[in-house]
XYZ file of C-alpha atoms in Angstrom:
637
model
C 9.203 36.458 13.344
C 10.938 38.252 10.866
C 9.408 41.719 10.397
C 11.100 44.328 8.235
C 9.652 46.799 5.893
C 8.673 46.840 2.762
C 11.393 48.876 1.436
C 14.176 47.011 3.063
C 17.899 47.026 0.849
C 16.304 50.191 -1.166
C 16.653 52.680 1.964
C 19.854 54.253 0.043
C 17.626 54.910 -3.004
C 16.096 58.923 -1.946
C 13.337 58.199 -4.233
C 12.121 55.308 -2.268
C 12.399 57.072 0.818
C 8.606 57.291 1.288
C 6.881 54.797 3.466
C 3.589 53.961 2.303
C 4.016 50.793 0.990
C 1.217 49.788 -1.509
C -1.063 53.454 -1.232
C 1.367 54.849 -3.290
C 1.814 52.126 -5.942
C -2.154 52.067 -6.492
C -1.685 55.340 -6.788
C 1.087 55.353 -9.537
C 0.113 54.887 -13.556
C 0.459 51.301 -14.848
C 3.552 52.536 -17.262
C 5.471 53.473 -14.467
C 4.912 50.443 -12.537
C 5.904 48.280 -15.093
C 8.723 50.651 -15.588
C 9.665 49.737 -12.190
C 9.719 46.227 -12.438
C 11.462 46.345 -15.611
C 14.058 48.227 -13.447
C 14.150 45.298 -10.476
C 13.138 47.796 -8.035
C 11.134 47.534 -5.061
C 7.476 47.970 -5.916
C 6.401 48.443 -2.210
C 6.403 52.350 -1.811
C 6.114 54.312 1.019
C 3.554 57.291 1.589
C 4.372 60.828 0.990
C 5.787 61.692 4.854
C 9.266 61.409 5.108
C 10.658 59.327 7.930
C 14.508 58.010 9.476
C 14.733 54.688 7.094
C 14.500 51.245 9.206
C 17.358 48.680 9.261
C 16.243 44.498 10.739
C 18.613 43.312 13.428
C 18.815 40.350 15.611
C 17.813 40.330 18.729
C 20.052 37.962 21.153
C 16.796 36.023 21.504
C 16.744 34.870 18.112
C 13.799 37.531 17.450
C 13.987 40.011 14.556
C 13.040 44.026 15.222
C 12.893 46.707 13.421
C 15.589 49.381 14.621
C 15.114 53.226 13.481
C 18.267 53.730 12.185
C 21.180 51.943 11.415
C 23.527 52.050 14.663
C 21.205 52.597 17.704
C 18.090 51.368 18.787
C 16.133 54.311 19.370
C 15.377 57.392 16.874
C 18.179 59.990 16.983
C 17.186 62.895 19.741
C 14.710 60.977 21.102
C 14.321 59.464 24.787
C 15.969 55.646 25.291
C 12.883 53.800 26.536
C 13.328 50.732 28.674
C 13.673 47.269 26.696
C 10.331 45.845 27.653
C 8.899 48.708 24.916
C 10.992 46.240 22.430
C 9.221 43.000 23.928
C 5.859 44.993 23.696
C 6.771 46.154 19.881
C 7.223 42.795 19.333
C 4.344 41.472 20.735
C 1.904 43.889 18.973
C 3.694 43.083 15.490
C 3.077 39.493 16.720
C -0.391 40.151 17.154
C -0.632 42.127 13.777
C 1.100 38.871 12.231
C -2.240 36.629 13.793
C -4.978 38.771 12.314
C -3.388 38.548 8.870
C -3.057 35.586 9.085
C -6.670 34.945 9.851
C -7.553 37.479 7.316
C -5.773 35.597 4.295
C -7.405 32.428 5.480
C -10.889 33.953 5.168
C -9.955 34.475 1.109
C -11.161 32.056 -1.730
C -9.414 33.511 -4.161
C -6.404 35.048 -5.695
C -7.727 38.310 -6.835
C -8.704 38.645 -2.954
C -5.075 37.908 -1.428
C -3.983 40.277 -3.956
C -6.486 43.133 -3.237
C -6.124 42.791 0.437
C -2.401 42.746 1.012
C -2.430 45.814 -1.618
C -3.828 47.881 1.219
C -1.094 47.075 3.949
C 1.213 49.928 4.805
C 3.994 47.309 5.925
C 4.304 44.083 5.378
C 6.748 41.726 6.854
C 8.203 38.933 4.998
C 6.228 35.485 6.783
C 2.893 37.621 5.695
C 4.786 38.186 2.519
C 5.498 34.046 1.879
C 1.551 33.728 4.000
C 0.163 36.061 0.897
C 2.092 33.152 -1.638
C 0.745 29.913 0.241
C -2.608 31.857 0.666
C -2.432 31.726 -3.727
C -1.396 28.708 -3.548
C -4.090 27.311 -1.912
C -6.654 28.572 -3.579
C -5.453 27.959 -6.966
C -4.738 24.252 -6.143
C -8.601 24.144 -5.390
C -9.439 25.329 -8.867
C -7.198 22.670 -10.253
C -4.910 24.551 -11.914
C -2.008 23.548 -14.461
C -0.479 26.835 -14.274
C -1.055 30.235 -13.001
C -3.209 32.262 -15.290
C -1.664 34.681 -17.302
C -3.790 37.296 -15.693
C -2.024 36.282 -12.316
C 1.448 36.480 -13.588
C 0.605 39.647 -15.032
C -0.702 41.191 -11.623
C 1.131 44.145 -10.446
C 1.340 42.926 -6.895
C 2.012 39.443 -7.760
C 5.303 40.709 -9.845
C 5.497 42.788 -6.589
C 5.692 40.112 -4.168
C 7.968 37.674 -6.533
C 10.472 40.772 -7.000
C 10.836 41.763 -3.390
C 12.110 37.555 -2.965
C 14.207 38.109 -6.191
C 16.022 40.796 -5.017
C 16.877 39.880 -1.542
C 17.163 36.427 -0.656
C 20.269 36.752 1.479
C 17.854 38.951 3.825
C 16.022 36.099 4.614
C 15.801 33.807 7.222
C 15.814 30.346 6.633
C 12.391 29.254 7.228
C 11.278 31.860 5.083
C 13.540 31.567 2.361
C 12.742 27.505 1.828
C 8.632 28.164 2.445
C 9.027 31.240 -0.090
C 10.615 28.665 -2.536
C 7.981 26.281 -1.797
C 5.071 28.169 -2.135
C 6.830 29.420 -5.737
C 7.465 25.427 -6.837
C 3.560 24.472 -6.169
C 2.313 27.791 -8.280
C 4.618 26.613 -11.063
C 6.943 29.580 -11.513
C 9.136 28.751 -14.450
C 12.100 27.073 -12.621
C 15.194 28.997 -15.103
C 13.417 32.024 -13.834
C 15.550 34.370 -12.071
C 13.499 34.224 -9.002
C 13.825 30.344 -9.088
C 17.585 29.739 -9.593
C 18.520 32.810 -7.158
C 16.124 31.223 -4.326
C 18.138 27.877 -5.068
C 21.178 29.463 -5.065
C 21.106 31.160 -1.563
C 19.242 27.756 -0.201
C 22.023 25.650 -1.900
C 25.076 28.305 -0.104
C 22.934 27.809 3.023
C 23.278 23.958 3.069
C 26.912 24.144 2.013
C 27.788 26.493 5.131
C 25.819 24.146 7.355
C 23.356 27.229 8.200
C 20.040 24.813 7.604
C 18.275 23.287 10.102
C 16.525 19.908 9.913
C 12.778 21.199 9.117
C 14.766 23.892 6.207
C 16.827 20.695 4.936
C 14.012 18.694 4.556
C 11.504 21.680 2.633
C 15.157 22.304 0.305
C 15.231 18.536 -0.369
C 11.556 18.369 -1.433
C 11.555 21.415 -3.633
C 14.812 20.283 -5.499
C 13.119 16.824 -6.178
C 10.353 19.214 -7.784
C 12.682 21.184 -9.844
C 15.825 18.859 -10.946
C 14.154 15.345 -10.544
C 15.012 12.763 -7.596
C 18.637 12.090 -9.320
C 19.483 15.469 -8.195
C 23.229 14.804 -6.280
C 22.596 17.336 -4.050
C 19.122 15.531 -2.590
C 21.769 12.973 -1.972
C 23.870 15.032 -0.450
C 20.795 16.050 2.142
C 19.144 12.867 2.513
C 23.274 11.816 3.565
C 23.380 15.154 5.931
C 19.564 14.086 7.565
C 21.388 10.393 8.459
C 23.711 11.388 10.561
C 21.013 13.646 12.905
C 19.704 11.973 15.637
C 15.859 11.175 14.411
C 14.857 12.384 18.284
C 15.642 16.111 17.186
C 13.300 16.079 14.347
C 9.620 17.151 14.992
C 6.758 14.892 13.740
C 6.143 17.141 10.584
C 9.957 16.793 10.237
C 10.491 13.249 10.194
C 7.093 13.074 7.602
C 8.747 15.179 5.337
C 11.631 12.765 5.699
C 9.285 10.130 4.432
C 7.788 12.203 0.980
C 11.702 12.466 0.276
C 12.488 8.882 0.177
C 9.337 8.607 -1.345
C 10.284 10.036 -4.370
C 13.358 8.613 -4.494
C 11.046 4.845 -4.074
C 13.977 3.862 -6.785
C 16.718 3.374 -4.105
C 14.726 2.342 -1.129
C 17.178 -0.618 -1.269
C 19.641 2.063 -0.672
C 17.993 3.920 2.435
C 16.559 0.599 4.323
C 18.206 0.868 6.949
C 17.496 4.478 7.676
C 13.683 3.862 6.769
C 13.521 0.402 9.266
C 15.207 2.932 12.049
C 12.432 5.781 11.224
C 9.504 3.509 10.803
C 10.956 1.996 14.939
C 11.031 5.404 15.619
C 7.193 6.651 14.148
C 6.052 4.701 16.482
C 6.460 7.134 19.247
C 4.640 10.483 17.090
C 2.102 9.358 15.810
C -0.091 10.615 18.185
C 1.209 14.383 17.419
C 0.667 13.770 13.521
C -2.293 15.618 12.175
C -4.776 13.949 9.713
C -2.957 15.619 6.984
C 0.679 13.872 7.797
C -1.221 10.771 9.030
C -2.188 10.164 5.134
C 1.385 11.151 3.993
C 2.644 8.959 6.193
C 0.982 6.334 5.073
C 1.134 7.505 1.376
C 4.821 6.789 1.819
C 4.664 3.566 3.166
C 2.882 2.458 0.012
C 4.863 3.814 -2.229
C 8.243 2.411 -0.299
C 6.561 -1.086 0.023
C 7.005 -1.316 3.141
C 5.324 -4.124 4.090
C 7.352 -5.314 7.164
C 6.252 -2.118 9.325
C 3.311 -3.768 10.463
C 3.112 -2.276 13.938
C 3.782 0.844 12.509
C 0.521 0.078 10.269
C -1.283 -0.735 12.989
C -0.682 1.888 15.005
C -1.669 4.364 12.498
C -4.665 2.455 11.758
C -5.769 3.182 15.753
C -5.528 6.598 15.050
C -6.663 6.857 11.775
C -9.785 6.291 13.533
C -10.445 9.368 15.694
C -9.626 11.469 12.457
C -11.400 10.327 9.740
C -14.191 13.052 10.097
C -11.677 15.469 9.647
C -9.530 13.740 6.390
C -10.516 15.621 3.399
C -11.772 13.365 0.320
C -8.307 13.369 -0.424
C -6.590 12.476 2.346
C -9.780 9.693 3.133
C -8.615 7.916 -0.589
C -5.197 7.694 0.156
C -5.873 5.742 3.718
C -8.217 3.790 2.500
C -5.614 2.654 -0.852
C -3.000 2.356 1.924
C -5.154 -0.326 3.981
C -6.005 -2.023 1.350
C -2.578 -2.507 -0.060
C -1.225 -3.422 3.288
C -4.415 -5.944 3.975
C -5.054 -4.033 6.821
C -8.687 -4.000 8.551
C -10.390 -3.148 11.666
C -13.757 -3.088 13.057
C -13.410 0.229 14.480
C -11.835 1.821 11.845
C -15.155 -0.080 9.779
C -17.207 1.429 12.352
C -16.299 4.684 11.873
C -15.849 4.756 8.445
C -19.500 3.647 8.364
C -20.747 6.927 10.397
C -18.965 8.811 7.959
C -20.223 7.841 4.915
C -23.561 7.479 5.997
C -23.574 11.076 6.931
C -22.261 12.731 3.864
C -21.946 10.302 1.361
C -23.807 12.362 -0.949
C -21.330 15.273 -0.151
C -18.078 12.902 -0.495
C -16.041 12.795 -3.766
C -16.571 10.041 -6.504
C -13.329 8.981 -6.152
C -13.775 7.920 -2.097
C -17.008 6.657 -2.943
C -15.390 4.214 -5.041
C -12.191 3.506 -2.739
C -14.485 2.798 -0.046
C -16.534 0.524 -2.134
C -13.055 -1.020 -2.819
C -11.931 -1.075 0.592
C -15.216 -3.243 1.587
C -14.958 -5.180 -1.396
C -11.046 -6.370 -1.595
C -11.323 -6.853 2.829
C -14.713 -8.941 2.280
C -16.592 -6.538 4.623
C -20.495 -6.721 4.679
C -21.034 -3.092 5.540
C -24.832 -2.095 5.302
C -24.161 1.700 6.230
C -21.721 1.956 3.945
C -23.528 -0.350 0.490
C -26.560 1.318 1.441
C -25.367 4.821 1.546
C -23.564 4.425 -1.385
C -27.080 2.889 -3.465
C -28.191 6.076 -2.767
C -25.715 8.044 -3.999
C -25.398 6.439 -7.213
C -28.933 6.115 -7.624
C -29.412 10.190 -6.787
C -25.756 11.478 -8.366
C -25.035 8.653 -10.978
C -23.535 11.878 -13.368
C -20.843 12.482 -11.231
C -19.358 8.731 -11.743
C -17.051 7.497 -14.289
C -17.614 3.589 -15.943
C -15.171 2.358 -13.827
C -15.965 4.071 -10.824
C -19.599 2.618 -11.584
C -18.014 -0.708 -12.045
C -16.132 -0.507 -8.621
C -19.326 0.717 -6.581
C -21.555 -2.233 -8.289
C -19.124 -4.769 -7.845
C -19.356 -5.114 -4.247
C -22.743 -6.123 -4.132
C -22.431 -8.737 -5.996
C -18.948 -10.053 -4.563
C -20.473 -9.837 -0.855
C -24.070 -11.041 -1.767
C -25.892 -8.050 -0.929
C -28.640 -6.390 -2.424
C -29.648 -2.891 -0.706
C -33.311 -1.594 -0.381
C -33.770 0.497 -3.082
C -31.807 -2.281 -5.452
C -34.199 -1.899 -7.837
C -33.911 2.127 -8.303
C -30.301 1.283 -8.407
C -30.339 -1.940 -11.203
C -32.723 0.253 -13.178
C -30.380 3.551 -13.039
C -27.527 1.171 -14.136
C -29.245 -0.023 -17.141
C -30.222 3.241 -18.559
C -26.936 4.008 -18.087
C -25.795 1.252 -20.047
C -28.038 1.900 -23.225
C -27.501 4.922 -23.236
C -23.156 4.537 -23.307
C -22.575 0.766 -23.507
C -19.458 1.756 -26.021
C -18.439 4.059 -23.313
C -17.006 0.892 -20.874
C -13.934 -1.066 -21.426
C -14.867 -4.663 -22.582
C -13.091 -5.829 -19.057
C -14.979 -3.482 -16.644
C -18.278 -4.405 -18.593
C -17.840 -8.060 -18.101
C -17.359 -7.361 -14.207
C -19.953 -5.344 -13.976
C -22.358 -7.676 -15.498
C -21.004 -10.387 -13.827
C -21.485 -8.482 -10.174
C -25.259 -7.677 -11.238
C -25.776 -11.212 -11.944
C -23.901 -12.400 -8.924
C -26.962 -11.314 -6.707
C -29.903 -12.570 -9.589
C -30.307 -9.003 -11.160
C -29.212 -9.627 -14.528
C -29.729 -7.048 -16.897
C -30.609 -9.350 -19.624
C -30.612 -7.177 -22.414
C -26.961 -7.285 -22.638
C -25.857 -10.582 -21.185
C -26.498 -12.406 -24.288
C -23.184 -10.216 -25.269
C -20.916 -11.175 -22.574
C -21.736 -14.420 -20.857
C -21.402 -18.086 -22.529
C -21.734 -21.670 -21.563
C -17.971 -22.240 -20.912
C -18.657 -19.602 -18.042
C -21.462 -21.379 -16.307
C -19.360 -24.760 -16.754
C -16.248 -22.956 -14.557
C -18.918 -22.340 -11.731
C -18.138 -26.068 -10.352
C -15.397 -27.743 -8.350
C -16.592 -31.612 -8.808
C -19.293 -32.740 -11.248
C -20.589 -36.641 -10.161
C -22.803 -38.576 -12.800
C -25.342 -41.013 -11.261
C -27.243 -44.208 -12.943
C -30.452 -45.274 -12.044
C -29.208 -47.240 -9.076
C -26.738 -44.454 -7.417
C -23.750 -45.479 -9.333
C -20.925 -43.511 -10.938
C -21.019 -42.989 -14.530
C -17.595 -41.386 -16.408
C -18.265 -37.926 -17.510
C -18.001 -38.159 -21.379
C -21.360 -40.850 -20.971
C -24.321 -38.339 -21.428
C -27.161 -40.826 -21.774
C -28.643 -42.811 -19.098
C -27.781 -40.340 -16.891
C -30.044 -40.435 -13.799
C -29.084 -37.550 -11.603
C -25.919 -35.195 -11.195
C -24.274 -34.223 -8.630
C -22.087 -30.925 -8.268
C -20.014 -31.149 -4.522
C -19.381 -27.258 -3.033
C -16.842 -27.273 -0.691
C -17.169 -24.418 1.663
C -13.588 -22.758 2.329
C -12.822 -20.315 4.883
C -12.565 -17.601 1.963
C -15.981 -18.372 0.351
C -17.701 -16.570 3.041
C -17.695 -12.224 4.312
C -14.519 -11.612 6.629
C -16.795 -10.616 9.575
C -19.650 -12.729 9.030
C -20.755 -16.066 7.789
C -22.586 -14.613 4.881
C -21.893 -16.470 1.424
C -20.033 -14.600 -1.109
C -21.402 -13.765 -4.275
C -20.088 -16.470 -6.486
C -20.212 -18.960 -4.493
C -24.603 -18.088 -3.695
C -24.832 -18.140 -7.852
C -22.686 -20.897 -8.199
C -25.727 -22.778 -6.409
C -28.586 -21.240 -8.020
C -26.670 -21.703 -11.248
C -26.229 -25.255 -10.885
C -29.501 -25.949 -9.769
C -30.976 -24.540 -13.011
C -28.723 -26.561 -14.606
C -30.483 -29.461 -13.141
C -27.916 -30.184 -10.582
C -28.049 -31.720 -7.046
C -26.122 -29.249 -5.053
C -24.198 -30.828 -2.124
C -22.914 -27.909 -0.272
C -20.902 -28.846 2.731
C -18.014 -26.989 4.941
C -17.037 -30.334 6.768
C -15.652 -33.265 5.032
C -14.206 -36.384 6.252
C -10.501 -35.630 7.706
C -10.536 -32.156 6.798
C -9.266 -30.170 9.694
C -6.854 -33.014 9.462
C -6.122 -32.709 6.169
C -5.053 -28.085 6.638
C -3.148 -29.776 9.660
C -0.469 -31.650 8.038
C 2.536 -30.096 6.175
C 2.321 -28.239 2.423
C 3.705 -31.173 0.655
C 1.004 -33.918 2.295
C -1.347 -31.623 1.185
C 0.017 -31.704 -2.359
C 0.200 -35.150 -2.314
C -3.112 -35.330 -1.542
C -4.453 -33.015 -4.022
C -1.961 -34.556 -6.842
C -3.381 -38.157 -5.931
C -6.979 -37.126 -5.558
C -7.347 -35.976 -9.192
C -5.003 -38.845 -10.871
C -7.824 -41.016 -9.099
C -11.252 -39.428 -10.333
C -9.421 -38.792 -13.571
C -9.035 -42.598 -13.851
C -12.648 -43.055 -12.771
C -13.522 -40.444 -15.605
C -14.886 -38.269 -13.326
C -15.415 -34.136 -14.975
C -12.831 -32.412 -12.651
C -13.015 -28.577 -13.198
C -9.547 -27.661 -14.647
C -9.285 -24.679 -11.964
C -8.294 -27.362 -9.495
C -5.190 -27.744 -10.860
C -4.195 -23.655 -8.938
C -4.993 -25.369 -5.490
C -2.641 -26.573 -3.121
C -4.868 -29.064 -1.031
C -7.308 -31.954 -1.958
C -10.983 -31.208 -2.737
C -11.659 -34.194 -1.094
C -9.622 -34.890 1.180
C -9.555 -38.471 1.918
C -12.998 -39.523 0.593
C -13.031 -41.964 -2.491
C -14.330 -39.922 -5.464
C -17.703 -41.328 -7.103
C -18.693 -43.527 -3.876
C -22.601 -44.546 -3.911
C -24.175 -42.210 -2.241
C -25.595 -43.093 1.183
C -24.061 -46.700 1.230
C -21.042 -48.058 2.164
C -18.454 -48.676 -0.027
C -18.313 -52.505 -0.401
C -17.584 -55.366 -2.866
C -20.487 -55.656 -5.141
C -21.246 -58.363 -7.766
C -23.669 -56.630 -10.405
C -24.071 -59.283 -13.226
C -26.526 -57.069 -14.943
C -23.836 -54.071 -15.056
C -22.602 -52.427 -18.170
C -19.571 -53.111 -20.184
C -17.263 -49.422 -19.229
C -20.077 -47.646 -17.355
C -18.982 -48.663 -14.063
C -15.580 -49.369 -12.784
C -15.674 -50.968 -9.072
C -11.856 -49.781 -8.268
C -12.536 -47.383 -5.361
C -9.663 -48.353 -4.019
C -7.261 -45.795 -3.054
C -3.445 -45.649 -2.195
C -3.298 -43.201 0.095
C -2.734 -45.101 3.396
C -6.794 -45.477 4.336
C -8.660 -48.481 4.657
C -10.103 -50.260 1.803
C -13.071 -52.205 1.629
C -11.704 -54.036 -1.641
C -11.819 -57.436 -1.484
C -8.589 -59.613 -2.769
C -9.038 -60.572 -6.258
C -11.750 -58.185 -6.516
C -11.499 -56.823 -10.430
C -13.845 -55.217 -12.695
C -17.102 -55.610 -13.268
C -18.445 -58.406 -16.625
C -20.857 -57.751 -18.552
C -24.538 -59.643 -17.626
């Protein structure tokens, strides 16, 4: 690590000469500190005992010391001790390094950080950029815009900003980029000097070809930040990052990789290539990515639409798995948006995801409460742990939601036809929350809201008068078949001497729950709709011919459809004009309006009436007719 002291590129200055670091400075009146700073000194003083300044070299290993002069390696007129006492220097500044470390990380707050580091003697430049990320940290939990003014006005905050202002040369890499990172996320005015000469050195780094991969890609990432992802010299990088070979890169590297093209989503087009040759290649680390770069990664897959990376999906959904006690609420939102955009689902992942929000559901954020509502909802998952879990929460926390968060943790229930043990605390929680800010929820949310309550019979009444109408019930259908006394056909705009009606439910492989055979929602009130209605539901899932009938090519099936409705509309049968979005027949090869429970035959009815009944159930789609020649329509008696 690089450890120098506080007072490095000052040592020429005699009245800095005074180790000490912060003592002194709490020590000093706030007029001459600010004096100081005015002045672009060093603010990190040295106590009162004079000592041989300190100069940083590298060590051949790549490791920086601290040397106690500016030629030799040892204090002047003092012994030469063996090199090991440098490896055991090192290690003890190493360890020093650990427990501050672990000290910062104990913090929860700025004013802590602050305090702390204040009352360090030395302090090398990774606890320095530690002390920044520590801030930042903290302050991103408290939702902050910008610093406070208070912070910026901090003694040892100008302190720490200064001491990067002054020296950036001095840096090494990893700490200059992380230094300039931790600066971007606290919002430090970017045409500050500390900014633009961070930027600078960074930017005569990358030109000399001193930056390695991991530097490149924080550099990129920050300059997105500060100039916008048209910046030419993020070009110039992402260019640079092409030509390495993607096997040098660590795991963390090749994610950061990803947030870059992610915010340049504009010119995937332009980088598809490199992106199908990293997504081949995230196959093989994503068992070193941590939960944190696990949601990233899949963050950036979203946003780069990358739809044809399916193993790569589904490989990250396997290990999604093991970590999802250990996303933060977060992190948990953004995989769950990502599966759900990629239609991605598993029964472990539902498994686990279950344990997990059955333990601390009433712990987990609104906003994952909803998405996993969502995620159940949009996948057509029945998931008791999780609907249940989240009844309670609503029912105990129903505050913390917004109206459309209530609208996406209601809808579910109805949708997948559940209704969880305390529905009735729940249904009654909802409707005093609808008195009590009906204006509050967008007309569109409120009408699927309502709509999901009266999907599984709990209708809150009181405002469904408001929202629902005839013409809604009427769409609830897909054939409608009028009956006479005798079991015949009748057209659809005849409404007397009707006998009995008939509304046909085809069961689909989408009207049921993905992992079950449970009914959907709207397709269990379709029934109980029409039945009120004084229907005779005929619910059925298999019809004459129709695996035959998904079998055959898209156009037959067209054809099909296309010749099935030209035929009931000619019989002036009621077809539901929703039909018209479907791409096979709703009836496959049966004749539309045949008597029910007889064969379809000639028939000779002399007492039949003039237009009720037309006897042409002949149909032209190559099967069999029972029509015999000459047979016409039917006279009047």
């Amino acid at each position: 690590m690089a450890l120098i002291t506080l007072w490095r590129n000052l040592c020429h200055l005699s009245d800095l000469r005074i180790p000490g670091a912060l003592a002194a400075l709490k020590n000093q009146p706030a007029s001459h500190v600010h004096r100081v700073v005015r002045e672009h000194l060093c603010p990190w003083f040295r106590s009162l005992q004079p000592e041989p300044f300190k100069v940083r070299f590298r060590h051949a290993c790549c490791n920086e010391f601290h040397s106690e002069n500016g030629n030799d390696f040892h204090r002047s007129g003092e012994p030469v001790f063996p090199q090991v006492c440098d490896w055991e220097r090192l290690e003890q500044n190493l360890e020093d390094d650990q427990v501050i470390y672990r000290r910062l990380n104990d913090f929860s707050s700025s004013e802590e950080v602050l305090h702390f580091i204040s009352t360090l003697g030395t302090l090398s430049d990774t606890m320095a950029v530690g002390a920044l990320q520590r801030i930042c940290e903290v302050e991103k939990k408290s939702d902050y815009q910008r610093l406070p003014q208070e912070m910026l006005d901090n003694r040892i905050f100008q302190a720490l900003c200064l001491r990067f202002e002054q020296g950036p040369s001095c840096l090494s890499n990893s700490t200059l980029v992380t230094a300039l990172q931790a600066l971007v996320l606290l919002r430090v005015d970017p045409q500050s000097t500390l900014i633009k000469n961070l930027v600078t050195e960074g930017l005569n780094r990358f030109k000399r070809g001193d930056l390695e991969v991991r530097s490149l890609c924080i550099l990129g990432e920050n300059l997105i930040k500060l100039q916008g992802p048209d910046c030419a010299t993020v070009e110039l990088i992402i260019y640079h990052l092409q030509g390495e070979e993607l096997e040098t890169f660590s795991p963390e590297d090749i994610v950061a990789l990803y947030r870059i093209l992610q915010a340049c989503a504009e010119k995937v087009d332009q980088y598809q290539m490199f992106l199908n040759k990293m997504n081949n290649f995230s196959l093989s680390i994503i068992s070193s990515l941590s939960p944190t770069l696990l949601s990233q990664m899949l963050t950036a897959l979203v946003i780069l639409d990358q739809t044809q990376a399916f193993p790569l999906i589904i490989k990250l959904g396997k290990y999604v798995v093991r970590h999802i006690p250990h996303f933060t609420n977060e992190e948990l939102g953004q995989v769950l948006e990502a599966f759900v955009y990629f239609g991605h689902s598993d029964r472990f992942f539902t498994k686990a995801l279950e344990q997990h929000v059955a333990k601390l559901c009433l712990t987990l954020d609104p906003e994952v409460v909803s998405k996993v509502t969502e995620y159940c909802s949009r996948k057509l998952i029945l998931s008791k742990p999780i609907l249940n879990a989240v009844a309670e929460t609503f029912v105990c926390q129903s505050e913390k939601f917004s109206p459309q968060q209530i609208s996406e943790l209601i809808e579910p229930f109805g949708k997948l036809n559940y209704l969880p043990p305390n529905a009735s605390a729940v249904f009654k929680k909802l409707e005093d929350i609808l008195f009590t800010h009906f204006n509050c929820f967008p007309p569109k949310t409120l009408l699927k809201l309502l709509h999901s309550c009266s999907l599984v019979g709990c209708h809150p009444v009181n405002f469904m008068a408001k929202i629902f109408s005839p013409f809604f019930l009427q769409k609830l259908q897909d054939v409608e078949i009028k009956l006479d006394e005798e079991g015949f056909v009748v057209p659809c705009t005849v409404h007397e001497d009707v006998h009995k009606r008939i509304a046909l439910c085809i069961d689909g492989p989408k009207r049921f729950c993905l992992n079950s055979e449970h009914l959907l929602g709207k397709e269990a009130i379709k029934q109980r709709h029409l039945q009120l209605l004084g229907y005779q539901v005929v619910q059925t899932g298999i019809i004459s011919l129709y695996d035959c009938v998904f079998k055959r090519n898209l156009s037959y099936n067209q054809k099909l459809h296309r010749d099935d409705r030209e035929h009931a509309k000619y019989l002036g049968l009621h077809i539901n004009e929703e039909e018209k979005e479907r791409p096979v027949g709703v009836l496959t090869s049966s004749v539309y309006g045949k008597r029910i429970n007889q064969p379809v035959e000639p028939l000779n009815r002399d007492h039949g009436r003039v237009n009720h009944v037309r006897a042409d159930f002949y149909r032209k789609n190559d099967i069999p007719s029972l029509k015999a020649p000459g047979f016409g329509h039917i006279a009047p008696a």
